[in-house]
Short mmCIF file of C-alpha atoms in Angstrom, two decimals:
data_model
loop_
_atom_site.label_atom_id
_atom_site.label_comp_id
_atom_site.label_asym_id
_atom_site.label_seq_id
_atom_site.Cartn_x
_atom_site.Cartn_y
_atom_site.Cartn_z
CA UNK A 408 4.50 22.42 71.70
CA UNK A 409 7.79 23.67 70.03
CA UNK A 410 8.61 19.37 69.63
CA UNK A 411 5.08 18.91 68.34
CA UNK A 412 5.76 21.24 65.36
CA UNK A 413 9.21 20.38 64.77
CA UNK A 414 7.80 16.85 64.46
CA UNK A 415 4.81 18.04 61.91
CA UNK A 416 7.30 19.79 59.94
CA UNK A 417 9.60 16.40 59.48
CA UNK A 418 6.66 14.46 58.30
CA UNK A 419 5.75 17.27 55.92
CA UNK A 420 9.00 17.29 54.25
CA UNK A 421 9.82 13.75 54.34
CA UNK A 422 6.15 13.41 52.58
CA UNK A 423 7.27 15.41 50.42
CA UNK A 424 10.78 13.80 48.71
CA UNK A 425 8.38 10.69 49.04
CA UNK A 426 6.46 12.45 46.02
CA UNK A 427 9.01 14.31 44.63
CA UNK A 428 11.36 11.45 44.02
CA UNK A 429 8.77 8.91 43.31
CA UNK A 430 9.28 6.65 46.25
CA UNK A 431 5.80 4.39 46.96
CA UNK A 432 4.37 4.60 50.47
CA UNK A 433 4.04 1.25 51.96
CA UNK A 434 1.78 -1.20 50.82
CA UNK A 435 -1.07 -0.77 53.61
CA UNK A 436 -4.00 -2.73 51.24
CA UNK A 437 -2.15 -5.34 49.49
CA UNK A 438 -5.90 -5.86 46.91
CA UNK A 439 -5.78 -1.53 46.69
CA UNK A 440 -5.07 -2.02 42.86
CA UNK A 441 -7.33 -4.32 42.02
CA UNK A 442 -9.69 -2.63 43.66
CA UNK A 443 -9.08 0.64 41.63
CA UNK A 444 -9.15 -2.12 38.10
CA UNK A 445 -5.73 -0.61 37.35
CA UNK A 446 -3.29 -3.29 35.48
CA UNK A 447 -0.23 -3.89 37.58
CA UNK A 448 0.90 -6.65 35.53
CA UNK A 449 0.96 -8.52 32.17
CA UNK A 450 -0.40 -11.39 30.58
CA UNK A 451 1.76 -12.90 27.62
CA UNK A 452 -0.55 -16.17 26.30
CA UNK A 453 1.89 -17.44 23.91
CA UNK A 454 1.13 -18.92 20.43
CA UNK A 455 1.40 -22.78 19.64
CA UNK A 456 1.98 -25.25 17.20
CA UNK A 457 0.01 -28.36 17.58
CA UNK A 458 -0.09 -31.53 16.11
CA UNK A 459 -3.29 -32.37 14.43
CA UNK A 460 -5.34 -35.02 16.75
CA UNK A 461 -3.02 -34.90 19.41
CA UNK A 462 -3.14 -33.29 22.80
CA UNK A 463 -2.72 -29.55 23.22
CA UNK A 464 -0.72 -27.71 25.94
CA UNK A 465 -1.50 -23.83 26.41
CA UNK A 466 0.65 -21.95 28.13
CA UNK A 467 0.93 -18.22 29.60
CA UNK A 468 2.57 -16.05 31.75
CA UNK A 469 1.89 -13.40 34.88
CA UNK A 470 4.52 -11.12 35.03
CA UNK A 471 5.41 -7.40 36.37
CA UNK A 472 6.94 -4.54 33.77
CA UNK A 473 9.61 -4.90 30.98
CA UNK A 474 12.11 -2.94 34.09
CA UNK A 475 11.47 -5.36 37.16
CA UNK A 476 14.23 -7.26 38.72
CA UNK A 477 12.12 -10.17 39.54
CA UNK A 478 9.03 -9.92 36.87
CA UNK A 479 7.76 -13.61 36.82
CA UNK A 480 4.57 -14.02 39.22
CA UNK A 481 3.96 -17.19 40.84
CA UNK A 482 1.29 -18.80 42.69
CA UNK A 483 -1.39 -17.19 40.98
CA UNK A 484 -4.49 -18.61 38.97
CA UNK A 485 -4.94 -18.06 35.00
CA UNK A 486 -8.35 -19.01 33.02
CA UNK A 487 -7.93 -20.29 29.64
CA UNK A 488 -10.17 -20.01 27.10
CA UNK A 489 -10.78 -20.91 23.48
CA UNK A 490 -13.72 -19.39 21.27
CA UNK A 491 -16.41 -18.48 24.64
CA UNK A 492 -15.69 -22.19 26.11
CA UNK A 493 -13.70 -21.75 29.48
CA UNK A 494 -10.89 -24.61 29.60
CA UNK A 495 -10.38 -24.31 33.24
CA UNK A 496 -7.85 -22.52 35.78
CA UNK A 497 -4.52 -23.32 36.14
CA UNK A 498 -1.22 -21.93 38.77
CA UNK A 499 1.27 -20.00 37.66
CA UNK A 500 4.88 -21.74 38.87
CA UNK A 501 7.53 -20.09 39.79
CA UNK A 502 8.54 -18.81 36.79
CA UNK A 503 5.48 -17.04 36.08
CA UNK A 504 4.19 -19.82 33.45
CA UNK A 505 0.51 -21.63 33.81
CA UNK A 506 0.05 -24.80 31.21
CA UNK A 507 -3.21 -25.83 30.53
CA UNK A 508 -4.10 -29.08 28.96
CA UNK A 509 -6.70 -29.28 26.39
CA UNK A 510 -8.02 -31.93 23.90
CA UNK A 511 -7.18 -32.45 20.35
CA UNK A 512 -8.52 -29.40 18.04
CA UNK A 513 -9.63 -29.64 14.38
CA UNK A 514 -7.30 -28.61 12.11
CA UNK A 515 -6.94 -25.18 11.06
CA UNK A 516 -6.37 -21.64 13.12
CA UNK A 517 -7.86 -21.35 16.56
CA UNK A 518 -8.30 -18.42 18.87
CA UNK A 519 -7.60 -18.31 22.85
CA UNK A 520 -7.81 -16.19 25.31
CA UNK A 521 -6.05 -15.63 29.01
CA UNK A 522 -7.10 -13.93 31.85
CA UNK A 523 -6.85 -13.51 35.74
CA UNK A 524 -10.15 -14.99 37.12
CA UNK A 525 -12.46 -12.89 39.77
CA UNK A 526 -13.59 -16.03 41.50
CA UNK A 527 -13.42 -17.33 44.12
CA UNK A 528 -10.91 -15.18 45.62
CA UNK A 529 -9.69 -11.40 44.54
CA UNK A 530 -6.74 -11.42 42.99
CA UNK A 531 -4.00 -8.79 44.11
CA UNK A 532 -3.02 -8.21 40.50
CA UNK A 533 -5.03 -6.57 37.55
CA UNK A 534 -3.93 -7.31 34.16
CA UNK A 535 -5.88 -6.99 30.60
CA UNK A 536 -6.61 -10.19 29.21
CA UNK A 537 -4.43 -11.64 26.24
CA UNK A 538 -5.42 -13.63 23.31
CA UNK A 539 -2.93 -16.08 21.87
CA UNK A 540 -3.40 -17.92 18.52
CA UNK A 541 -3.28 -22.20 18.31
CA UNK A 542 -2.03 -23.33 14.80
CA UNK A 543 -3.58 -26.66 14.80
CA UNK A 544 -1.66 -28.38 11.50
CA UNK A 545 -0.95 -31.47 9.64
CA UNK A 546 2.52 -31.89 9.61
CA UNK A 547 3.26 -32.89 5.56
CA UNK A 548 2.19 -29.09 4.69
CA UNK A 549 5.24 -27.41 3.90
CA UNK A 550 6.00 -24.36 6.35
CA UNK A 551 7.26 -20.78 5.39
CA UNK A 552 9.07 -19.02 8.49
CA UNK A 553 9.14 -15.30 8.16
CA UNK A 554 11.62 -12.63 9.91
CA UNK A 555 9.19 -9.60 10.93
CA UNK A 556 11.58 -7.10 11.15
CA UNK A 557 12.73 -4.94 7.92
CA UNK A 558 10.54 -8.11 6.04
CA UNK A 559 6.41 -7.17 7.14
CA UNK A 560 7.53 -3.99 8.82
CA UNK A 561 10.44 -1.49 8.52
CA UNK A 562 11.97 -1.07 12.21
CA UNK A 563 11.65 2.43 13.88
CA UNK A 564 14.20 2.27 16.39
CA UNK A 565 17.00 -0.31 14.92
CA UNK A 566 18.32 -2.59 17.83
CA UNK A 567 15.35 -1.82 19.96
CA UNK A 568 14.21 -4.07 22.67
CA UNK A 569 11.76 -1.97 24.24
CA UNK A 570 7.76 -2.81 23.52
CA UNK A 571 6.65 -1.33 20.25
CA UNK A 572 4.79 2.18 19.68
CA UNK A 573 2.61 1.29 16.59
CA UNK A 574 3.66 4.50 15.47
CA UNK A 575 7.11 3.34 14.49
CA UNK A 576 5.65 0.23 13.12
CA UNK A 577 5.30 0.59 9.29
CA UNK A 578 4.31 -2.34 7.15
CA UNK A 579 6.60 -2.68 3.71
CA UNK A 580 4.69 -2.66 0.48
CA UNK A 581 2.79 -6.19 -0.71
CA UNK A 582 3.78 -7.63 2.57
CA UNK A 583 -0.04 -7.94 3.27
CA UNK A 584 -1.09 -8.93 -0.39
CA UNK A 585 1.97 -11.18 -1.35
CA UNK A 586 1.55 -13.07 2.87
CA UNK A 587 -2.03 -13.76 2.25
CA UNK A 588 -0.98 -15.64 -1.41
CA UNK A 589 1.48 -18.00 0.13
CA UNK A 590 -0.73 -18.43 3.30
CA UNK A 591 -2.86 -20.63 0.64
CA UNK A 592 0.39 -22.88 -0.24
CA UNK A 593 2.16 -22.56 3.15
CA UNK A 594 1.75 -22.56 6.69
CA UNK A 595 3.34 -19.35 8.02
CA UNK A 596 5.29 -18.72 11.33
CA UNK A 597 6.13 -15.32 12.15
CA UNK A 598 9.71 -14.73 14.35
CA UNK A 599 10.39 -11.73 15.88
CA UNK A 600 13.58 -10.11 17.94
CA UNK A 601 11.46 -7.97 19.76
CA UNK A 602 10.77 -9.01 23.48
CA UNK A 603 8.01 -11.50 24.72
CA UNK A 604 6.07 -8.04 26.19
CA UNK A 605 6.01 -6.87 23.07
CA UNK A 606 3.84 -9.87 21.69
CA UNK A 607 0.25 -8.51 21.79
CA UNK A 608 0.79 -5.27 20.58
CA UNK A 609 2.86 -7.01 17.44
CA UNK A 610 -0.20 -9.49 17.45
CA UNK A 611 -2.62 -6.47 17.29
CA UNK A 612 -0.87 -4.92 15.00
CA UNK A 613 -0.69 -7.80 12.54
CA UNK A 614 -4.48 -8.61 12.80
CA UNK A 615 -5.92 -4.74 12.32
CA UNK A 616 -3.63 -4.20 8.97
CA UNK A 617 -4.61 -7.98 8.23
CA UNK A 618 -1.93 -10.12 7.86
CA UNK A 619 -2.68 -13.63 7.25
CA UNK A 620 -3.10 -14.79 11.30
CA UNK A 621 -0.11 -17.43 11.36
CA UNK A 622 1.71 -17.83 15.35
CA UNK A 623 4.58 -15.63 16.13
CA UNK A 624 7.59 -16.74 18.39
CA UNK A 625 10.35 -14.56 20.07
CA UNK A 626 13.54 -14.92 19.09
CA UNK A 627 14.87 -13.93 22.87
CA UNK A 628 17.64 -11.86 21.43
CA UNK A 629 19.86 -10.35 23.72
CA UNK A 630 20.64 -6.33 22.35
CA UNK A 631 24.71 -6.66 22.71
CA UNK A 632 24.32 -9.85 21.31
CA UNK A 633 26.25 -9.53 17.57
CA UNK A 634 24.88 -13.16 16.16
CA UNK A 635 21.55 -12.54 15.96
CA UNK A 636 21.68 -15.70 13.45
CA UNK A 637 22.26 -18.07 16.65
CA UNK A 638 18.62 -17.42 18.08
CA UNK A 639 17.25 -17.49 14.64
CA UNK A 640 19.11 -21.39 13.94
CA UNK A 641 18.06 -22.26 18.05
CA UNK A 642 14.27 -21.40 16.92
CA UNK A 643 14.22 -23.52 13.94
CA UNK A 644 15.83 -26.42 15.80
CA UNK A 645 12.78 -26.16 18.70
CA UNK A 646 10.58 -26.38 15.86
CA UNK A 647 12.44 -29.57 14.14
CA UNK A 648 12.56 -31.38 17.82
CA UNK A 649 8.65 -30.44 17.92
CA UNK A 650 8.76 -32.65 14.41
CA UNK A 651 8.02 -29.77 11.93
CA UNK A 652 10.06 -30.80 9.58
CA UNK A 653 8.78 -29.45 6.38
CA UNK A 654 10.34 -26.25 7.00
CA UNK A 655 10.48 -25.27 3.40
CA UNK A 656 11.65 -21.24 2.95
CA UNK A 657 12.58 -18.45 5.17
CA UNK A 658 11.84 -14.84 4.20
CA UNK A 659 14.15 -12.22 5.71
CA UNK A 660 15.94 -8.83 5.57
CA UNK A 661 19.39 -9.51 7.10
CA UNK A 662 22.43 -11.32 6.09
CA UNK A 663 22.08 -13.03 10.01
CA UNK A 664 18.78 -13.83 8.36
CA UNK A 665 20.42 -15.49 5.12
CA UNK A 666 23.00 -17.86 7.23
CA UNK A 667 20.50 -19.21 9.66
CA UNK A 668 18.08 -20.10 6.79
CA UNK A 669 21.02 -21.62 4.93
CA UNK A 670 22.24 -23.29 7.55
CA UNK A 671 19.48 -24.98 8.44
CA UNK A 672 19.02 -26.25 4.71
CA UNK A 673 16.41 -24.25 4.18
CA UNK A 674 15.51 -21.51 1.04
CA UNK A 675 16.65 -18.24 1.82
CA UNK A 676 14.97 -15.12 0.51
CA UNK A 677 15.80 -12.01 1.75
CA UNK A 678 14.29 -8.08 1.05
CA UNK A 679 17.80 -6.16 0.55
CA UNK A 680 19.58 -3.26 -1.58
CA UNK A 681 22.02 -4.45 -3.93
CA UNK A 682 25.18 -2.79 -1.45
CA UNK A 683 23.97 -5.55 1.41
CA UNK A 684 26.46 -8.16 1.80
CA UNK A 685 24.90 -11.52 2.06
CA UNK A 686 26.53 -15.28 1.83
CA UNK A 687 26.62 -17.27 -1.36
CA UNK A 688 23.29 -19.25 -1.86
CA UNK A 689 20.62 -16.59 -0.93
CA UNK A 690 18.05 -15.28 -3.27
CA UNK A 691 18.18 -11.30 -3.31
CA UNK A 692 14.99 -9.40 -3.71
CA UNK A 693 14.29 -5.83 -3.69
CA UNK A 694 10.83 -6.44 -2.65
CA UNK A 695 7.27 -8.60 -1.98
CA UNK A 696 6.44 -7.53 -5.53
CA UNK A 697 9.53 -9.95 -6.50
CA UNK A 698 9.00 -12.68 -4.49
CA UNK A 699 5.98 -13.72 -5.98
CA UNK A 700 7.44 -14.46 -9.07
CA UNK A 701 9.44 -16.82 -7.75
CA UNK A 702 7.73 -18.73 -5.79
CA UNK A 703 4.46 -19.53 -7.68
CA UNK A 704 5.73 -22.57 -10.29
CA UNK A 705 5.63 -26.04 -8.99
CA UNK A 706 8.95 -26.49 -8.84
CA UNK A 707 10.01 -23.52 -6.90
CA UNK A 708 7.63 -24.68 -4.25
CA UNK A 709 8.80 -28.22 -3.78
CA UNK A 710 12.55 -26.53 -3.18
CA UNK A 711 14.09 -26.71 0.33
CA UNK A 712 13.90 -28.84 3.13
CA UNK A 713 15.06 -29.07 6.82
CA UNK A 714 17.87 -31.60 7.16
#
């Protein structure tokens, strides 16, 4: 009797530190979260840039929380749509990514969506569905790349990795106004340091204070990384290899900004006080309400081009 409660006592405690230090009981029902609908993981559809009348490749990824040592999911099946039109199911690999190929798309903007399918087996994983954004173009329409942060929105937390709070998120004045103007000269990409877990909130974001819709890439910035210019000068060079080449003007708010812009022969234009040292060659503006200005005459436009 006197073992029986000594052994009813252990279990109590041990029960207990399980909650009090947050340790998880084992995993009896493997489907137990999917059964309750609660997300245990993330899907990040990510934007593309597609060739007018050629073959389109979507791809997304299944993964676990910004914290996990081993976040990519593999082996499981993603639906792709675009508009209502399901575009089939495809497997995640090993690093988490599924690639679906679709045919050619008319030209212009185009909506899809990503999502874990119900059918015809139960997936262990619950995630809310994510909607990435197919920027179907003709490539002779010059291209205006634009830095996100301190340039569309002033940064909360400077250096921050961690997935926006909208909150911190505020947008700089005539970003809106002066985007949707050149988004009727240019084609825009958006580039962002923030991390790939961030991207539908910063989507989100961008489409309820309505910026023009225009894809948005990661940069894949490392935080103690000091040359934040490097990632911005790889990006462009994906883009070239992808032949975009009429990379025209970047927009920025950093002197890192400036030198990968210049370096890649294109315009540089960046939003900065008059006590921000950047390099020789870049346009200095104090705001969207003086970009404008320069950038509406024919000649402006025509400056600038990837080498």
């Amino acid at each position: 009797m006197v073992m029986r409660v000594t052994h009813i006592i252990v279990s109590i405690t041990i029960s207990a530190l399980v909650i009090f230090i947050g340790i998880p009981s084992p995993d009896i029902n493997r489907g137990e979260e999917s059964q309750k609908g609660e997300s245990n993981a993330h899907i990040i559809a990510y934007d593309i840039l597609a060739h007018h009348g050629e073959k389109i490749y979507l791809n997304a990824k299944l993964r676990k929380g910004f914290f996990s040592l081993r976040p990519e999911i593999g082996g499981e099946r993603l639906e792709f749509f675009v508009g209502k039109e399901s575009k089939g199911i495809a497997l995640t690999g090993g690093n988490g990514v599924a690639v679906k190929e679709i045919a050619p798309l008319k030209a212009g903007i185009h909506i899809f969506m990503v999502r874990i399918p119900e059918y015809p087996r139960v997936s262990p994983y619950r995630a809310e569905e994510s909607k990435g954004l197919i920027a179907c173009w003709e490539t002779s329409r010059p291209i205006l790349i634009v830095k996100l942060e301190d340039t569309v929105y002033e940064v909360g937390r400077p250096g921050s990795l961690l997935p926006i709070k909208e909150l911190e998120m505020k947008p700089l004045r005539g970003a809106k106004e002066a985007l949707k103007f050149l988004s009727k000269r240019f084609n825009i990409i958006y580039i962002t340091r923030k991390d790939e877990l961030s991207l539908n909130r910063l989507r989100k974001w961008l489409s309820e204070r309505e910026f023009p819709a225009a894809p948005v890439f990661t940069l894949g910035v490392k935080e103690e990384s000091p040359d934040e210019s490097r990632y911005i000068g790889e990006k462009i060079d994906e883009f070239k290899e992808q032949d975009w080449k009429a990379i025209r003007i970047g927009i920025g708010g950093s002197a890192a900004d400036a030198e990968a812009f210049l370096e890649a022969g294109m315009r540089a234009i960046i939003i900065a006080d008059k006590y921000t040292d950047l390099p020789e060659g870049v346009e200095r503006v104090e705001g969207w309400e003086d970009i404008l200005p320069i950038m509406t005459s024919p000649q402006e436009l025509g400056r600038g081009s990837v080498r």
